[in-house]
Coordinates of N, CA and C in Angstrom, one line a residue:
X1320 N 90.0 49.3 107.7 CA 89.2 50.1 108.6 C 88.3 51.1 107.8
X1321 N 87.0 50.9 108.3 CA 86.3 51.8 107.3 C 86.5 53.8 107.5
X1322 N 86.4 53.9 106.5 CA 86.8 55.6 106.5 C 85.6 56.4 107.2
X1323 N 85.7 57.5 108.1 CA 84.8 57.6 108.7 C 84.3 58.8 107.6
X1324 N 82.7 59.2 107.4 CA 81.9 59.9 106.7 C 82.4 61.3 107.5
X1325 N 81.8 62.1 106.4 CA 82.2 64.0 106.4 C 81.3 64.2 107.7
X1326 N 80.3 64.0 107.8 CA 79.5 64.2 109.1 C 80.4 63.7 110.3
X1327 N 81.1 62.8 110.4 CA 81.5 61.9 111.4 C 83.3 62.8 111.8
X1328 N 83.4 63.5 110.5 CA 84.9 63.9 110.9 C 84.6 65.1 111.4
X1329 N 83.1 65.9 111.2 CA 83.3 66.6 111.3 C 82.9 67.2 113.1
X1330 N 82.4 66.3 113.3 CA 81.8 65.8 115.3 C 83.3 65.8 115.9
X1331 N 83.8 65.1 115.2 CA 84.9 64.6 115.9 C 85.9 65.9 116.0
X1332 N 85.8 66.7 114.8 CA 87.0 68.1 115.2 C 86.4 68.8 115.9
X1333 N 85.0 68.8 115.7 CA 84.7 70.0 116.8 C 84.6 69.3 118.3
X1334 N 84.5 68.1 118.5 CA 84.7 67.9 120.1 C 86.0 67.2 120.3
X1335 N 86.9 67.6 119.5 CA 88.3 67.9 119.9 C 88.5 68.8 120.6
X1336 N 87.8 70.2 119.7 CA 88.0 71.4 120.0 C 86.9 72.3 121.3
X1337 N 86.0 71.6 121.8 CA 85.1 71.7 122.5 C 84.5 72.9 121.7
X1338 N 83.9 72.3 120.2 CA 82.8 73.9 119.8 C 81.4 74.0 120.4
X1339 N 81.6 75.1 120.9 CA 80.2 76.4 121.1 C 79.7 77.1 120.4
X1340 N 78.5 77.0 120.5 CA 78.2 78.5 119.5 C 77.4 79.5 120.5
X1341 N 77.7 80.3 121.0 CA 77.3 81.5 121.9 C 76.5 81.7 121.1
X1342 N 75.2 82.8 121.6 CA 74.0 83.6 121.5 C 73.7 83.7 119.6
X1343 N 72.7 83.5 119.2 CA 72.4 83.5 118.3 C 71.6 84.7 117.4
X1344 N 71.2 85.5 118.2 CA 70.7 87.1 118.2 C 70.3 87.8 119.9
X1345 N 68.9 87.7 119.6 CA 68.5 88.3 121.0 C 68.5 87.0 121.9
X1346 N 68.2 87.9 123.7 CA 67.9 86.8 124.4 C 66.8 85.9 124.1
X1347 N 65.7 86.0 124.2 CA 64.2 84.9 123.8 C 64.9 84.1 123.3
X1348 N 64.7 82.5 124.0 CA 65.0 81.6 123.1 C 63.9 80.6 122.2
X1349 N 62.9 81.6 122.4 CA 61.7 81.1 121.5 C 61.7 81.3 120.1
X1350 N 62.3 82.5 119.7 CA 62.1 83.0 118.4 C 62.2 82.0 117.3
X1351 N 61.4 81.9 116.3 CA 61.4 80.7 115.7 C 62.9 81.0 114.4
X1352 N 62.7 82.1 114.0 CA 64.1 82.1 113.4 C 65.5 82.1 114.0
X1353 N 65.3 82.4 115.1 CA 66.9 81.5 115.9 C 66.9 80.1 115.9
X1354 N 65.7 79.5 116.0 CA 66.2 78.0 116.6 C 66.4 77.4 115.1
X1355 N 65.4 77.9 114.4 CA 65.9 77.8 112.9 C 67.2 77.7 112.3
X1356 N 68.3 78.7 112.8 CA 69.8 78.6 112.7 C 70.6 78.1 113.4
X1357 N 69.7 77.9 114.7 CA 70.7 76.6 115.6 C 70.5 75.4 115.2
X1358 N 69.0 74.9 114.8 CA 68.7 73.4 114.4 C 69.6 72.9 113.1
X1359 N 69.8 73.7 111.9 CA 70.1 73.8 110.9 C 71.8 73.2 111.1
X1360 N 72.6 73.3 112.0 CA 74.0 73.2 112.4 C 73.7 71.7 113.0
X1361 N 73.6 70.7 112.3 CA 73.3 69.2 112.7 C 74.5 68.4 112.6
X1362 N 75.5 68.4 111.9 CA 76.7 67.7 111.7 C 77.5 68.1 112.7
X1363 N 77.4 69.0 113.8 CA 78.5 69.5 114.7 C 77.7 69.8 116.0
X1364 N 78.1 69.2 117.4 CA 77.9 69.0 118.3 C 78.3 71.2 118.7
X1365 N 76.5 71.5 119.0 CA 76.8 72.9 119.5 C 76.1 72.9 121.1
X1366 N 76.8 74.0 121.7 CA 76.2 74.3 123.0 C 75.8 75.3 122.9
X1367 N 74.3 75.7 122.7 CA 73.7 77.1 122.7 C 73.4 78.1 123.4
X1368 N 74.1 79.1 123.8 CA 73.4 79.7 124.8 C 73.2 81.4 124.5
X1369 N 72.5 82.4 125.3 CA 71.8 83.2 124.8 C 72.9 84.4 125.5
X1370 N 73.1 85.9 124.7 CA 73.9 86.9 125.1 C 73.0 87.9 124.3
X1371 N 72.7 89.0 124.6 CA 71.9 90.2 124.6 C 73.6 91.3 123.8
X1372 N 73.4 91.5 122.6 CA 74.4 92.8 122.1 C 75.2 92.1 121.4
X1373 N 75.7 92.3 120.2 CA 76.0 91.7 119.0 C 77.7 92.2 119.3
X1374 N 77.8 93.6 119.8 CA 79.1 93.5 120.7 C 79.7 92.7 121.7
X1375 N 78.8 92.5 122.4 CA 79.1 91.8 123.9 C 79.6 90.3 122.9
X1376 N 78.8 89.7 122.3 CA 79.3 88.4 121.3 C 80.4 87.7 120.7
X1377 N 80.9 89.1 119.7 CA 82.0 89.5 119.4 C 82.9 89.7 120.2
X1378 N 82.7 90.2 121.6 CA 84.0 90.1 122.4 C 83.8 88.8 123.1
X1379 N 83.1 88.1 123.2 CA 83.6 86.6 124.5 C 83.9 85.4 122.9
X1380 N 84.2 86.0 121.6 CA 84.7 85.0 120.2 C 86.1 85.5 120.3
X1381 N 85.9 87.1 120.4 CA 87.5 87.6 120.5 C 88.6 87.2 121.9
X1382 N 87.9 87.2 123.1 CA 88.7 86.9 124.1 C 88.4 85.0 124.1
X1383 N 88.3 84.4 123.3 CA 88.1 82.9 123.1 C 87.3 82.3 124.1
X1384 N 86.0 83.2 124.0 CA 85.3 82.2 125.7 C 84.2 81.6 124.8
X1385 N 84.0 81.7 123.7 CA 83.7 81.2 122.6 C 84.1 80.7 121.4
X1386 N 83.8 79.5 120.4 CA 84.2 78.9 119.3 C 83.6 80.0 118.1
X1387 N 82.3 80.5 118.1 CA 81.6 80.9 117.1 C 80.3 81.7 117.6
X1388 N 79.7 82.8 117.2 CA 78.5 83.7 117.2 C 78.1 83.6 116.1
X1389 N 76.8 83.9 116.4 CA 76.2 84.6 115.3 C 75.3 86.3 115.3
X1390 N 75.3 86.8 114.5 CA 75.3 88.3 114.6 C 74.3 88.8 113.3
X1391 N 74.2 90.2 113.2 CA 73.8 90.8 111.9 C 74.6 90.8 111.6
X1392 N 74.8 90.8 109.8 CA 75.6 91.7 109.0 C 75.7 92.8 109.3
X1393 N 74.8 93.8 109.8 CA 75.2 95.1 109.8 C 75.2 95.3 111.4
X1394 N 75.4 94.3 112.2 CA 76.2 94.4 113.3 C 77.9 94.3 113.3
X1395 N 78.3 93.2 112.7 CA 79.4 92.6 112.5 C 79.9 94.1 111.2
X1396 N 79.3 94.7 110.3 CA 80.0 95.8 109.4 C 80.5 96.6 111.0
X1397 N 79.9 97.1 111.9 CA 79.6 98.3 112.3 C 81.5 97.7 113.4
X1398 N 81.1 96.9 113.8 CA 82.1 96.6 115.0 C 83.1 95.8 114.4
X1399 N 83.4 95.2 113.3 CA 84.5 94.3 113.2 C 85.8 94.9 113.1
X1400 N 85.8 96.5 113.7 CA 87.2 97.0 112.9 C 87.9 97.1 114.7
X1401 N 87.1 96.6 115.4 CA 87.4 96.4 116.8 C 87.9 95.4 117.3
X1402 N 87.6 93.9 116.6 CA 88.1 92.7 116.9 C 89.0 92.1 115.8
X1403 N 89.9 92.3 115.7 CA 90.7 92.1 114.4 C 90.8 89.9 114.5
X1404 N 91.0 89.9 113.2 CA 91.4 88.2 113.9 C 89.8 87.2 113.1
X1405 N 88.8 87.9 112.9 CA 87.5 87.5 113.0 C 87.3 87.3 111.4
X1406 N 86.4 86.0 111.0 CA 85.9 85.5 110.0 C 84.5 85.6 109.9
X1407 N 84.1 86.1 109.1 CA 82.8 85.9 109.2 C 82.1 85.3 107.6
X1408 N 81.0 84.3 107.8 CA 80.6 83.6 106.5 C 78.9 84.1 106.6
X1409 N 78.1 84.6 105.5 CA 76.9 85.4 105.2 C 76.2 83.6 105.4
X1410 N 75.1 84.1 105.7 CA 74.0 82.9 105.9 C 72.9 83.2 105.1
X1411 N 72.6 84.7 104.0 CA 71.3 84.4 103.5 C 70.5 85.9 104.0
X1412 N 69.5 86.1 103.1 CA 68.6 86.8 103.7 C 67.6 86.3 104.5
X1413 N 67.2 86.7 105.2 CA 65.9 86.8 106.7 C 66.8 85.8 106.9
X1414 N 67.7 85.2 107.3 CA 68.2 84.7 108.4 C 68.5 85.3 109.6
X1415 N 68.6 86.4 109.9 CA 68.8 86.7 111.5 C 67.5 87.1 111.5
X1416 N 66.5 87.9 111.1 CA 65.3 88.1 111.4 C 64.2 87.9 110.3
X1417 N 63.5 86.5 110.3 CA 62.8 86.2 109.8 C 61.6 87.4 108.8
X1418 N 61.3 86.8 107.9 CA 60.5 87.8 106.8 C 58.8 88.2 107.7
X1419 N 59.0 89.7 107.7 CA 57.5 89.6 108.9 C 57.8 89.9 110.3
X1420 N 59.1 89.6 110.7 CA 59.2 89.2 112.3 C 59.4 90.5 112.7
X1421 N 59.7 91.6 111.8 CA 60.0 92.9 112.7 C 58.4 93.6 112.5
X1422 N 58.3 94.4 113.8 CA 56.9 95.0 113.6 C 57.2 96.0 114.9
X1423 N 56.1 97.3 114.6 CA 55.9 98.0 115.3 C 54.6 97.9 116.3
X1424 N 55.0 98.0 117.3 CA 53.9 97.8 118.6 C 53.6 99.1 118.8
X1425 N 52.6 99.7 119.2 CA 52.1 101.4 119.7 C 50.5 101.1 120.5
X1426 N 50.5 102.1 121.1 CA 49.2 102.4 122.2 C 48.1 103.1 120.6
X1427 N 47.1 102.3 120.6 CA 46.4 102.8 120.1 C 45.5 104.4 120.0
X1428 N 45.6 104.7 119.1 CA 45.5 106.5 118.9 C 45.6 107.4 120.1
X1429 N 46.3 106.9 120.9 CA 46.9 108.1 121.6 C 47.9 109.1 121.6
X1430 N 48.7 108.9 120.3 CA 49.8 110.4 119.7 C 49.4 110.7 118.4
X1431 N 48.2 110.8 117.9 CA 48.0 111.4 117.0 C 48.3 113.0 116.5
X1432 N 49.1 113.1 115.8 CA 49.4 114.7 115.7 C 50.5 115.3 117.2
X1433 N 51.0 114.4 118.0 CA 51.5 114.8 118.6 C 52.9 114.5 118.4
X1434 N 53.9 114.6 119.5 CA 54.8 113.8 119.7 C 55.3 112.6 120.4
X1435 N 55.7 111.5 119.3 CA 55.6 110.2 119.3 C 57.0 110.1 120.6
X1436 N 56.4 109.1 122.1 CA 57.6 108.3 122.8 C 57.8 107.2 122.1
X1437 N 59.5 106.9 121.4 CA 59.2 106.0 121.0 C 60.7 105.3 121.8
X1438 N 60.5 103.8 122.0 CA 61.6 102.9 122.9 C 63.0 102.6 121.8
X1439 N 63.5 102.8 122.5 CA 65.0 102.5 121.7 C 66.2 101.8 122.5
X1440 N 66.7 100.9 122.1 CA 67.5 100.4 122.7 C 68.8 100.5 121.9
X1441 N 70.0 101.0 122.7 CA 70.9 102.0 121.9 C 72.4 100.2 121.9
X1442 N 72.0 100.1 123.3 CA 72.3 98.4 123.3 C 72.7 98.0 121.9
X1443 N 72.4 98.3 121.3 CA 71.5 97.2 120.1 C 71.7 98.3 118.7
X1444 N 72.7 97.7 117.8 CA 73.0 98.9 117.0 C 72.0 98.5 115.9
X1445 N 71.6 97.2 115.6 CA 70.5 96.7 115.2 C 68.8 97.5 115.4
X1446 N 68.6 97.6 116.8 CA 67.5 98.2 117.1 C 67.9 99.9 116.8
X1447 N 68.8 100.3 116.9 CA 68.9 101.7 117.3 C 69.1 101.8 115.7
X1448 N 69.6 101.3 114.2 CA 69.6 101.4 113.3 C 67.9 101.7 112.7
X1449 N 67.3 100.2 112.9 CA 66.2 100.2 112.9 C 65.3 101.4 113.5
X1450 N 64.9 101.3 114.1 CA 64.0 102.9 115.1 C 64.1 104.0 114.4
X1451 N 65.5 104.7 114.4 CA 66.0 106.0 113.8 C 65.5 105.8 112.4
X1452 N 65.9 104.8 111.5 CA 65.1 104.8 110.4 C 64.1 104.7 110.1
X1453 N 63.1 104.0 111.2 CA 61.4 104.4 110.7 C 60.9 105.0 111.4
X1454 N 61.1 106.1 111.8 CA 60.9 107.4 112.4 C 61.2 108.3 112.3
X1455 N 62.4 108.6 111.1 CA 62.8 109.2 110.7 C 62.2 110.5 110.2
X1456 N 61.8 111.7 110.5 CA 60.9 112.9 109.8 C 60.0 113.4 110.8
X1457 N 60.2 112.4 112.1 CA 58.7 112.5 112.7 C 58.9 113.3 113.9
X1458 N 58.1 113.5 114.9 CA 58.2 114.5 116.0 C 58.6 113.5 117.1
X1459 N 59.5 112.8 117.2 CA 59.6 111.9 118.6 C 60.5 112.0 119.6
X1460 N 60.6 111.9 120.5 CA 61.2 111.4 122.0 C 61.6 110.0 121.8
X1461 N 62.8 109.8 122.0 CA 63.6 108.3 122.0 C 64.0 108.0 123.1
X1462 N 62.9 106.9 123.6 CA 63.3 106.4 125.4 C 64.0 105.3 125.3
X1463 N 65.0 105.2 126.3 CA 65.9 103.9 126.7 C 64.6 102.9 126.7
X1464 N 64.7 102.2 126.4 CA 63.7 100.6 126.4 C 64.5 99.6 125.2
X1465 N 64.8 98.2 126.7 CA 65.2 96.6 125.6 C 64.2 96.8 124.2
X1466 N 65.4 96.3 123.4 CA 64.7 95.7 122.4 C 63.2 94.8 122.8
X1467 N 63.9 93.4 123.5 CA 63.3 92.5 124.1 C 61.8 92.8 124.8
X1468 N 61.6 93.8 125.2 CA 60.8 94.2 126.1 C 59.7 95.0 125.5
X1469 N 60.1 95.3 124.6 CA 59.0 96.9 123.7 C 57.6 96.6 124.0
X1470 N 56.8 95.3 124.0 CA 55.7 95.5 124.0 C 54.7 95.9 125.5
X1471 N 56.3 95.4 126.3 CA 56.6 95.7 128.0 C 55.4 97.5 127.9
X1472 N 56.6 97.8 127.8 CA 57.1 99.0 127.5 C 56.1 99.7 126.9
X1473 N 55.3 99.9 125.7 CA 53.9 100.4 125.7 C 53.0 100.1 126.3
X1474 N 52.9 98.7 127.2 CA 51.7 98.5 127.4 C 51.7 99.3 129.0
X1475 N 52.8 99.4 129.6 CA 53.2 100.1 130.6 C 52.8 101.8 130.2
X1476 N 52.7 101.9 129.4 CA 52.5 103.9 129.1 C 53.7 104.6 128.9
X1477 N 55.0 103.6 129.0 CA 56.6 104.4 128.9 C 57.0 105.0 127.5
X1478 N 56.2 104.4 126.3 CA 56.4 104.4 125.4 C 55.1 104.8 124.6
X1479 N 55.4 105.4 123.3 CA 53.6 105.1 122.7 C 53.9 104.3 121.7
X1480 N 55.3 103.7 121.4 CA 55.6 103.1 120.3 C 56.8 102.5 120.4
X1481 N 57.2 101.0 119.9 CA 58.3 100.2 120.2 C 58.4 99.7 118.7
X1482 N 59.4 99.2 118.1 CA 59.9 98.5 117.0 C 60.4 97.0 117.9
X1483 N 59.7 95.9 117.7 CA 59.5 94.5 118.4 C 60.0 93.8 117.4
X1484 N 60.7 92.2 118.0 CA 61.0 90.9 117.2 C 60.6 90.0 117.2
X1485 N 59.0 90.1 117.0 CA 57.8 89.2 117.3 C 58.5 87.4 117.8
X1486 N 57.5 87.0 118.6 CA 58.0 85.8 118.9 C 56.6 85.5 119.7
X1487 N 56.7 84.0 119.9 CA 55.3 83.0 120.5 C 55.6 83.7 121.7
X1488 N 54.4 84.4 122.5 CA 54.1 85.0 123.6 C 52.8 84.2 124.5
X1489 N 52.8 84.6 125.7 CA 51.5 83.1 126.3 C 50.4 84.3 125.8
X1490 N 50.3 85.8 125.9 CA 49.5 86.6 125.2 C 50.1 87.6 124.5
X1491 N 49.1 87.7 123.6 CA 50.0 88.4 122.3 C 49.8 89.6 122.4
X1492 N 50.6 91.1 122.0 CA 50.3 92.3 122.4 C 48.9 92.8 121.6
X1493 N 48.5 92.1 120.5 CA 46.8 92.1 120.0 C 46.3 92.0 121.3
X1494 N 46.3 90.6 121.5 CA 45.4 90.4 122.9 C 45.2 91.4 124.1
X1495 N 46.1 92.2 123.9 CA 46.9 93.1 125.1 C 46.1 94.2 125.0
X1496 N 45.5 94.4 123.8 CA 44.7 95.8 123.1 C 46.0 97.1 122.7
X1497 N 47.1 96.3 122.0 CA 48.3 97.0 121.2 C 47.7 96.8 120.3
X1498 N 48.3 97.9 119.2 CA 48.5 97.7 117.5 C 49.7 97.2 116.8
X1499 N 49.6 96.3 116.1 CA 50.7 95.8 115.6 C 50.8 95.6 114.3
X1500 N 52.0 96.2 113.5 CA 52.2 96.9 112.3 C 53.4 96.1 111.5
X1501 N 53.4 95.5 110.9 CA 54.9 95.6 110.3 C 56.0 96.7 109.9
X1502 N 57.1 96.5 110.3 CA 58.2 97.8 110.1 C 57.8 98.1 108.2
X1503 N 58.4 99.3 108.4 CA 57.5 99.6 106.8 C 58.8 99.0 105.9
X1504 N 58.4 98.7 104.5 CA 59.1 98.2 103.6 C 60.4 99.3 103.2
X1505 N 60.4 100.8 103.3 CA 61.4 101.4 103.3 C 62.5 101.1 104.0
X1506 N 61.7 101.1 105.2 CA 62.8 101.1 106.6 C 63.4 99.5 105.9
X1507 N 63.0 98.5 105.8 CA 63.8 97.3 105.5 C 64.6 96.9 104.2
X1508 N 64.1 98.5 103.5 CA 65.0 98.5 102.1 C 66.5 99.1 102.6
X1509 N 66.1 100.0 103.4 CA 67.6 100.8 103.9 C 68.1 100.0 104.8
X1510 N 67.6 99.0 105.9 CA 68.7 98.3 106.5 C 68.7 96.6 106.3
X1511 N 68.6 96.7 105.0 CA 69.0 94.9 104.8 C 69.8 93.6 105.5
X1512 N 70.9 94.6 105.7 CA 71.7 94.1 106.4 C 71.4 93.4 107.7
X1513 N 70.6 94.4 108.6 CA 70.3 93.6 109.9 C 69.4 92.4 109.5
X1514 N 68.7 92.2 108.4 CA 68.1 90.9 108.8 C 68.9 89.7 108.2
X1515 N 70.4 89.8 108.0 CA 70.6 88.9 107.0 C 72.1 88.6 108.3
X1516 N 72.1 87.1 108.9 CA 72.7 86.7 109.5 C 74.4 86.2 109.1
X1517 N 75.2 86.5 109.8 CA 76.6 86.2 109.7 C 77.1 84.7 110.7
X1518 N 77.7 84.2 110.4 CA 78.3 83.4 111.6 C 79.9 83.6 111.7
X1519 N 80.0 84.5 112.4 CA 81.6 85.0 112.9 C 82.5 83.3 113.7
X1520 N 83.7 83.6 113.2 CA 84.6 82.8 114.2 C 85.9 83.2 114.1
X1521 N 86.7 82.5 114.6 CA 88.4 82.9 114.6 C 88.8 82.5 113.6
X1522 N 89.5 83.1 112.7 CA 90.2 82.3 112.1 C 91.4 81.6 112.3
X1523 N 91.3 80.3 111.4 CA 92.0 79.2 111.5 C 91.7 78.4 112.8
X1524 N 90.4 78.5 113.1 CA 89.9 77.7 114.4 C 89.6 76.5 113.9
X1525 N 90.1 75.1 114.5 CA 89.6 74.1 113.6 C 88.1 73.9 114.1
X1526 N 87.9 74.2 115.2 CA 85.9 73.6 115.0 C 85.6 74.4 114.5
X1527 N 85.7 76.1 114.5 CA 85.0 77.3 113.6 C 84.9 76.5 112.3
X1528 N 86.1 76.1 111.7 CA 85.8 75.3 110.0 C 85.2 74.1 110.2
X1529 N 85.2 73.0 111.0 CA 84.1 72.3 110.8 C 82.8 73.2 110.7
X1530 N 82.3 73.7 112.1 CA 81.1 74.4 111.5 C 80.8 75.2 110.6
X1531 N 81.5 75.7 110.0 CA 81.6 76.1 108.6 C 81.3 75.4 107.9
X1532 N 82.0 74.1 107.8 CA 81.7 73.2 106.7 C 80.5 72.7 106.6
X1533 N 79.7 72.5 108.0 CA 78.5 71.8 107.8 C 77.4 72.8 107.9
X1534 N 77.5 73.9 108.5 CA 76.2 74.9 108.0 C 76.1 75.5 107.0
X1535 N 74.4 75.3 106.1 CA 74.7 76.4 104.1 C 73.0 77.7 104.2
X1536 N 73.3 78.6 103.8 CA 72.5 79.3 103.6 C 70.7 78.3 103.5
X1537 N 70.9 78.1 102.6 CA 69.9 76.3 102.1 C 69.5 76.1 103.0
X1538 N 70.1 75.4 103.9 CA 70.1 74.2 104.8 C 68.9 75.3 106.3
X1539 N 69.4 76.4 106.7 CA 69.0 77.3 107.4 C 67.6 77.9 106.7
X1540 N 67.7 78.3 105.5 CA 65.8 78.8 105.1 C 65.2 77.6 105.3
X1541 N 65.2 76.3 104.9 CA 64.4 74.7 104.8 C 64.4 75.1 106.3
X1542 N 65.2 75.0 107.3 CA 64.3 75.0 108.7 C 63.8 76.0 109.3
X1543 N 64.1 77.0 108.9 CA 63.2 78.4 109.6 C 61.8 78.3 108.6
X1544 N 61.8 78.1 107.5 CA 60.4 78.0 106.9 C 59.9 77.0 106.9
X1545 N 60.1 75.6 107.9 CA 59.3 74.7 108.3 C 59.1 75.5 109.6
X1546 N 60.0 75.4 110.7 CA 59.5 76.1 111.7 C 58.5 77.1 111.8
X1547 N 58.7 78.1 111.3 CA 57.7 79.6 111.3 C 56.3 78.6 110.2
X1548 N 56.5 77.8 109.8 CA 54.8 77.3 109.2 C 54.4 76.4 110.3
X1549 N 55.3 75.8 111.0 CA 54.5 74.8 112.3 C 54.2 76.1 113.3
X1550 N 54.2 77.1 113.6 CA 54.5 78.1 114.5 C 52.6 78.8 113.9
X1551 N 52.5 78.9 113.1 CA 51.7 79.5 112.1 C 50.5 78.8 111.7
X1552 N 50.6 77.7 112.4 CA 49.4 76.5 112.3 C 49.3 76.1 113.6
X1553 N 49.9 76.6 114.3 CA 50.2 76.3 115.6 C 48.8 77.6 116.0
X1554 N 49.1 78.5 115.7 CA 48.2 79.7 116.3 C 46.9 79.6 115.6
X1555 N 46.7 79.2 114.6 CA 45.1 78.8 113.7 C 44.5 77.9 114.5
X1556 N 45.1 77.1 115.3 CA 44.4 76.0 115.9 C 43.7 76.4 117.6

């Protein structure tokens, strides 16, 4: 009998085990660096679906309504002393948020010299890490506003400024007559962490270690940097 191949055993433990992989960062399931880390998980049959809060995540892995998440690093630092039980394997830098993808959205020159509204989503220890650190010094007002929504959210007048996780939009907040900035390189020296992706599971879960076994740091940049270049030729055309 022929021996079945590492790919083939490894389908087979995880639909033993019925593996999932719940939410992959934010809700949008456009973002080209998520689908990048879903596509990349080829050797193991996943069911993807989308959850908003890197807490909320961790708890439906902790109460088992999940096989596996994936999260920030410096989400999973901030909360893991809450879910005891939990594995987590590093996937790389810009894996949770691609290089570029963070940017600041704002109403053009309308808080100059004043005091900046700026959106915060407290949700989100990721966004609320982010924000506080590139604003840090400045005169602002921190409004409840989704991550997800920021560009919502200034172009509405709620805000004069959002910290956004760019993604294919049918109009882009350029188009919109927003400014759009990349987050500054300080701000991403001090939180490295959030852009560098974790894939949490239980330990000793046998599909958690199949998918372990078949997802590599590697394997995940080769398709987020084909993706974000079809994404990128996509918009020149």
């Amino acid at each position: 009998m022929k021996k079945p191949s590492d790919a083939q055993s490894r389908r087979a433990d995880a639909e033993r085990c019925g593996a999932r992989l719940v939410p992959l960062h934010l809700r949008p399931p456009s973002a080209h660096d998520r689908v990048g880390v879903c596509t990349a998980t080829t050797g193991v049959p996943v069911l993807v679906s989308s959850l908003a809060g890197a807490r909320r995540r961790l708890e439906e892995i902790y109460l088992e309504r999940a096989d596996a998440v994936i999260v920030s690093a410096a989400a999973f630092a901030k909360h893991q002393d809450d879910f005891p039980g939990l594995a987590a394997v590093a996937l790389g830098d810009s894996t949770f948020y691609s290089a570029g993808s963070l940017v600041v959205v704002e109403r053009p020159g309308e808080h100059a010299g004043g005091r900046i509204r700026v959106g915060i989503d407290r949700a989100s220890h990721d966004h609320q890490l982010l924000t506080e650190t590139e604003f840090a010094g400045q005169d602002v007002e921190f409004v409840d506003a989704r991550f997800v929504t920021g560009p919502a959210a200034v172009l509405r007048g709620r805000v004069d400024a959002a910290i956004w996780h760019s993604m294919p939009t049918v109009i882009s907040p350029q188009l919109a007559g927003l400014q759009v900035r990349p987050v500054s390189d300080a701000t991403l020296d001090k939180t490295r962490d959030v852009s560098r992706a974790v894939l949490v599971t239980r330990s000793l879960d046998p599909a958690a270690s199949a998918l372990m076994r078949d997802i590599t740091p590697a394997t995940i940049a080769r398709t987020q940097n084909r993706l974000l270049r079809l994404a990128a030729e996509a918009e020149d055309t």
